[in-house]
Every structure is written in structure tokens, then in C-alpha cells.
mmCIF file of C-alpha atoms in Angstrom:
data_model
loop_
_atom_site.group_PDB
_atom_site.id
_atom_site.type_symbol
_atom_site.label_atom_id
_atom_site.label_comp_id
_atom_site.label_asym_id
_atom_site.label_seq_id
_atom_site.Cartn_x
_atom_site.Cartn_y
_atom_site.Cartn_z
ATOM 1 C CA MET J 12 0.000 0.000 0.000
ATOM 2 C CA LYS J 13 1.203 3.483 -0.740
ATOM 3 C CA THR J 14 1.651 5.425 2.504
ATOM 4 C CA GLN J 15 -1.420 7.470 3.424
ATOM 5 C CA GLU J 16 -1.492 10.487 5.734
ATOM 6 C CA THR J 17 -4.381 12.000 7.650
ATOM 7 C CA ASP J 18 -4.344 14.984 9.988
ATOM 8 C CA ARG J 19 -2.880 12.966 12.875
ATOM 9 C CA LEU J 20 -1.893 9.606 11.425
ATOM 10 C CA ILE J 21 0.327 7.830 8.962
ATOM 11 C CA LEU J 22 -0.952 4.565 7.469
ATOM 12 C CA ARG J 23 1.811 2.460 5.962
ATOM 13 C CA ASN J 24 2.939 -1.083 5.461
ATOM 14 C CA PHE J 25 4.310 -2.838 8.508
ATOM 15 C CA ARG J 26 8.063 -3.004 9.008
ATOM 16 C CA LYS J 27 10.147 -5.494 10.937
ATOM 17 C CA ASP J 28 10.918 -2.830 13.549
ATOM 18 C CA ASP J 29 7.191 -2.558 14.444
ATOM 19 C CA ALA J 30 7.440 -5.619 16.699
ATOM 20 C CA ASP J 31 7.423 -3.703 20.018
ATOM 21 C CA GLY J 32 4.389 -1.635 19.051
ATOM 22 C CA LEU J 33 2.581 -4.723 17.785
ATOM 23 C CA TYR J 34 3.349 -6.610 20.983
ATOM 24 C CA ALA J 35 1.962 -3.706 23.026
ATOM 25 C CA TYR J 36 -1.589 -4.365 21.810
ATOM 26 C CA LEU J 37 -1.484 -8.018 20.771
ATOM 27 C CA HIS J 38 -0.019 -9.545 23.934
ATOM 28 C CA MET J 39 -3.464 -9.143 25.540
ATOM 29 C CA PRO J 40 -6.069 -8.419 22.828
ATOM 30 C CA THR J 41 -9.112 -6.554 24.152
ATOM 31 C CA ALA J 42 -11.540 -7.827 21.500
ATOM 32 C CA SER J 43 -12.044 -11.580 21.565
ATOM 33 C CA CYS J 44 -11.961 -11.808 17.767
ATOM 34 C CA PHE J 45 -8.234 -11.006 17.979
ATOM 35 C CA LEU J 46 -7.417 -13.742 20.508
ATOM 36 C CA SER J 47 -6.086 -15.943 17.707
ATOM 37 C CA LEU J 48 -3.522 -13.197 16.963
ATOM 38 C CA ARG J 49 -2.312 -13.090 20.579
ATOM 39 C CA LEU J 50 1.449 -12.762 20.870
ATOM 40 C CA ASP J 51 2.872 -14.685 23.824
ATOM 41 C CA ASN J 52 6.278 -13.027 23.795
ATOM 42 C CA PRO J 53 8.371 -10.407 21.976
ATOM 43 C CA LEU J 54 9.987 -13.068 19.748
ATOM 44 C CA LYS J 55 6.568 -13.937 18.318
ATOM 45 C CA ALA J 56 5.983 -10.219 17.821
ATOM 46 C CA ASN J 57 9.170 -10.094 15.724
ATOM 47 C CA ASP J 58 7.873 -12.949 13.571
ATOM 48 C CA GLU J 59 4.447 -11.335 13.200
ATOM 49 C CA ALA J 60 5.905 -7.931 12.281
ATOM 50 C CA GLU J 61 8.091 -9.563 9.648
ATOM 51 C CA LYS J 62 5.138 -11.532 8.262
ATOM 52 C CA ARG J 63 2.977 -8.404 8.076
ATOM 53 C CA SER J 64 5.798 -6.465 6.396
ATOM 54 C CA LYS J 65 5.437 -8.766 3.387
ATOM 55 C CA SER J 66 1.706 -8.166 2.884
ATOM 56 C CA ASP J 67 -0.756 -5.370 2.218
ATOM 57 C CA ASP J 68 -3.517 -7.050 4.258
ATOM 58 C CA TYR J 69 -2.578 -5.389 7.562
ATOM 59 C CA ILE J 70 -1.692 -1.694 7.528
ATOM 60 C CA ALA J 71 0.244 -0.095 10.371
ATOM 61 C CA VAL J 72 -1.366 2.992 11.906
ATOM 62 C CA CYS J 73 1.179 5.380 13.393
ATOM 63 C CA GLU J 74 0.724 8.589 15.306
ATOM 64 C CA LYS J 75 2.124 11.281 13.023
ATOM 65 C CA SER J 76 3.649 13.429 15.786
ATOM 66 C CA SER J 77 5.630 10.599 17.404
ATOM 67 C CA GLY J 78 5.849 7.969 14.654
ATOM 68 C CA LYS J 79 4.646 5.428 17.238
ATOM 69 C CA LEU J 80 2.667 2.383 16.060
ATOM 70 C CA ILE J 81 -0.737 2.640 17.768
ATOM 71 C CA GLY J 82 -2.743 0.011 15.918
ATOM 72 C CA ASP J 83 -3.643 -1.386 12.548
ATOM 73 C CA VAL J 84 -6.394 -1.540 10.001
ATOM 74 C CA PHE J 85 -6.861 -4.458 7.691
ATOM 75 C CA ALA J 86 -8.487 -5.224 4.369
ATOM 76 C CA VAL J 87 -8.546 -8.720 2.948
ATOM 77 C CA ALA J 88 -9.891 -9.255 -0.561
ATOM 78 C CA GLU J 89 -12.306 -12.110 -1.125
ATOM 79 C CA LYS J 90 -10.734 -14.951 -3.098
ATOM 80 C CA HIS J 91 -13.478 -15.047 -5.728
ATOM 81 C CA ASP J 92 -14.582 -11.400 -5.656
ATOM 82 C CA LYS J 93 -11.440 -9.264 -5.735
ATOM 83 C CA ASP J 94 -13.560 -6.086 -5.445
ATOM 84 C CA VAL J 95 -15.018 -7.214 -2.091
ATOM 85 C CA PHE J 96 -12.965 -6.715 1.078
ATOM 86 C CA ALA J 97 -13.363 -7.778 4.709
ATOM 87 C CA ILE J 98 -12.169 -4.833 6.800
ATOM 88 C CA GLY J 99 -11.425 -4.139 10.437
ATOM 89 C CA TRP J 100 -9.231 -2.360 12.958
ATOM 90 C CA ASN J 101 -7.327 -3.130 16.113
ATOM 91 C CA PHE J 102 -5.786 -0.466 18.348
ATOM 92 C CA ASN J 103 -3.607 -0.286 21.405
ATOM 93 C CA PRO J 104 -6.011 0.389 24.317
ATOM 94 C CA ASP J 105 -3.784 3.284 25.409
ATOM 95 C CA PHE J 106 -4.830 5.122 22.230
ATOM 96 C CA GLN J 107 -8.527 4.260 22.130
ATOM 97 C CA GLY J 108 -11.181 6.900 22.621
ATOM 98 C CA HIS J 109 -9.324 9.655 20.735
ATOM 99 C CA GLY J 110 -10.863 9.142 17.286
ATOM 100 C CA PHE J 111 -7.768 7.462 15.841
ATOM 101 C CA ALA J 112 -9.686 4.357 14.698
ATOM 102 C CA SER J 113 -12.270 6.521 12.964
ATOM 103 C CA GLU J 114 -9.604 8.608 11.247
ATOM 104 C CA ALA J 115 -7.682 5.516 10.126
ATOM 105 C CA ALA J 116 -10.792 3.640 8.989
ATOM 106 C CA ARG J 117 -11.969 6.603 6.898
ATOM 107 C CA ALA J 118 -8.565 6.707 5.203
ATOM 108 C CA LEU J 119 -8.772 2.951 4.592
ATOM 109 C CA LEU J 120 -12.242 3.235 3.025
ATOM 110 C CA THR J 121 -11.095 6.059 0.762
ATOM 111 C CA TYR J 122 -8.062 4.035 -0.316
ATOM 112 C CA LEU J 123 -10.103 0.891 -0.993
ATOM 113 C CA PHE J 124 -12.882 2.625 -2.918
ATOM 114 C CA THR J 125 -10.579 4.852 -4.972
ATOM 115 C CA ALA J 126 -7.178 3.179 -5.413
ATOM 116 C CA GLN J 127 -8.374 -0.451 -5.197
ATOM 117 C CA ASN J 128 -11.743 0.102 -6.919
ATOM 118 C CA ALA J 129 -13.576 -1.844 -4.220
ATOM 119 C CA ARG J 130 -17.258 -2.458 -4.862
ATOM 120 C CA ARG J 131 -18.208 -3.697 -1.396
ATOM 121 C CA LEU J 132 -16.671 -3.640 2.095
ATOM 122 C CA TYR J 133 -17.903 -5.569 5.109
ATOM 123 C CA ALA J 134 -16.950 -5.958 8.757
ATOM 124 C CA TYR J 135 -17.872 -8.481 11.435
ATOM 125 C CA VAL J 136 -18.360 -7.089 14.949
ATOM 126 C CA GLU J 137 -19.196 -8.993 18.132
ATOM 127 C CA ASP J 138 -22.336 -7.557 19.701
ATOM 128 C CA THR J 139 -20.371 -6.845 22.883
ATOM 129 C CA ASN J 140 -17.896 -4.621 21.017
ATOM 130 C CA THR J 141 -19.903 -1.393 21.110
ATOM 131 C CA PRO J 142 -16.968 0.874 20.094
ATOM 132 C CA SER J 143 -16.523 -1.039 16.821
ATOM 133 C CA GLU J 144 -20.264 -1.148 16.231
ATOM 134 C CA SER J 145 -20.395 2.606 16.719
ATOM 135 C CA LEU J 146 -17.475 3.091 14.339
ATOM 136 C CA CYS J 147 -19.207 1.047 11.632
ATOM 137 C CA GLN J 148 -22.229 3.309 11.981
ATOM 138 C CA LYS J 149 -20.073 6.475 11.874
ATOM 139 C CA LEU J 150 -18.502 5.182 8.662
ATOM 140 C CA GLY J 151 -21.952 4.939 7.095
ATOM 141 C CA MET J 152 -21.996 1.156 7.086
ATOM 142 C CA ARG J 153 -25.355 -0.530 7.365
ATOM 143 C CA LYS J 154 -26.098 -3.511 9.559
ATOM 144 C CA GLU J 155 -26.853 -6.478 7.325
ATOM 145 C CA GLY J 156 -27.174 -9.254 9.825
ATOM 146 C CA HIS J 157 -27.046 -10.363 13.428
ATOM 147 C CA PHE J 158 -25.799 -13.911 13.764
ATOM 148 C CA ILE J 159 -26.667 -15.635 17.046
ATOM 149 C CA GLU J 160 -24.006 -17.923 18.575
ATOM 150 C CA PHE J 161 -22.011 -17.405 15.387
ATOM 151 C CA VAL J 162 -18.435 -18.056 16.452
ATOM 152 C CA SER J 163 -16.335 -19.032 19.463
ATOM 153 C CA PHE J 164 -12.945 -17.537 20.266
ATOM 154 C CA LYS J 165 -12.562 -19.014 23.750
ATOM 155 C CA ASN J 166 -13.797 -21.744 26.063
ATOM 156 C CA ASP J 167 -15.201 -21.617 29.573
ATOM 157 C CA GLU J 168 -13.453 -23.265 32.529
ATOM 158 C CA THR J 169 -14.833 -26.698 31.530
ATOM 159 C CA GLY J 170 -13.569 -26.407 27.949
ATOM 160 C CA THR J 171 -16.989 -25.715 26.454
ATOM 161 C CA PRO J 172 -16.905 -23.136 23.658
ATOM 162 C CA ILE J 173 -18.367 -19.727 24.486
ATOM 163 C CA TYR J 174 -20.259 -18.657 21.384
ATOM 164 C CA GLU J 175 -20.595 -14.988 20.558
ATOM 165 C CA ASN J 176 -23.249 -13.130 18.661
ATOM 166 C CA THR J 177 -21.819 -11.298 15.671
ATOM 167 C CA MET J 178 -23.145 -8.505 13.500
ATOM 168 C CA GLN J 179 -22.202 -7.894 9.908
ATOM 169 C CA TYR J 180 -21.940 -4.341 8.600
ATOM 170 C CA ALA J 181 -21.387 -3.451 4.948
ATOM 171 C CA LEU J 182 -20.930 -0.506 2.623
ATOM 172 C CA LEU J 183 -21.164 -0.380 -1.158
ATOM 173 C CA LYS J 184 -19.073 1.977 -3.243
ATOM 174 C CA ARG J 185 -22.176 3.785 -4.514
ATOM 175 C CA GLU J 186 -23.348 4.298 -0.924
ATOM 176 C CA TRP J 187 -19.936 5.643 0.064
ATOM 177 C CA GLU J 188 -19.877 7.975 -2.965
ATOM 178 C CA SER J 189 -23.273 9.420 -2.080
ATOM 179 C CA GLN J 190 -22.041 10.097 1.481
ATOM 180 C CA GLN J 191 -19.059 12.037 0.113
ATOM 181 C CA THR J 192 -21.329 14.646 -1.453
ATOM 182 C CA THR J 193 -23.345 15.306 1.710
#
């Protein structure tokens, strides 16, 4: 991805030296959907940073004033519909609540709809993740579905899966374009 700048952020490809910043928010993910990305130690963070540096799927979000990695946004193209992307965001809790996710996600949408000619974007959000649900709504995404006991990311103390309810939000390019004129 070509580096993108917003008022307060720089969105760029990951680099190997992003391991410490990545570890800061992935050693204890706050959203259960990111538990599978949990990094147990800094060595695994090094491996993950290197892996991400070779792909455009995950985009590093850095605070412009400090250059510090504060989170990431991601966009993964569907295998059979290259103009359809699953999107999302994951931020260091120390930087949540300041509008950084909104600013980064807006930049991501603009990039996908203009530079990548995306036709459709969608995001899955657990119904307990109200900040992400709110962000989807702020981005103009519409709720398409609410899936009951859709997925499990963890087990209870007896090993039984804990299923979560998940919502799907989506936005078409034509919907996004009409929002840009208002």
C-alpha cells in the first residue's frame, strides 16, 4: 500500500521494527476476535511484524507526531470477488477513545474505494464490542445481519466453547460515494 497520511496519522505497510508496538496491543487483545492473533512473547511479535511487512492485508497505523505504532487496520480481498474486502481495525487500548480508529478507517475506506476500486466492504463485529459497532455506523456502514451464537474464540473453565453473537456491517461503493457529497 502506498503510505497514506491524515491529519494525525500515517498509514503504511508494517516493518520489521514494528514488533514492540505490535506486541503492546497483541499480547493481551481486548476484543475476543483477535485472541487468535495473541502474541505470547516479543519473539513472536518479531515474527508477526516480519510476516505483516510482506503483505498489504494489515496496515500499520502510526501517530504522526511521534511515529509510534498505535494500531492497525486491515483489508482482505475475497478470493473469488477481488472487489469485495473484509475490513477491520485493532488499536492499542492506550490510544482508544481519541478518534484514531475513525480517522484511520476513513482513510482505509477512501483508499479501498478509490485506489483499489472496491465495490463492497464488510466488517464483522461482536455484539459486545460497542466501540466497533459505533465506528461502523459512523462510517456509514449498514447492519446487514445479526448472527446468534455465530463463532467461538474461547472456552469456559470446563472447555466448552463460548459462542458470541456477531453482526455484519457493509458498505457499497455507490453508498460511500453518495455520502461524500453530503
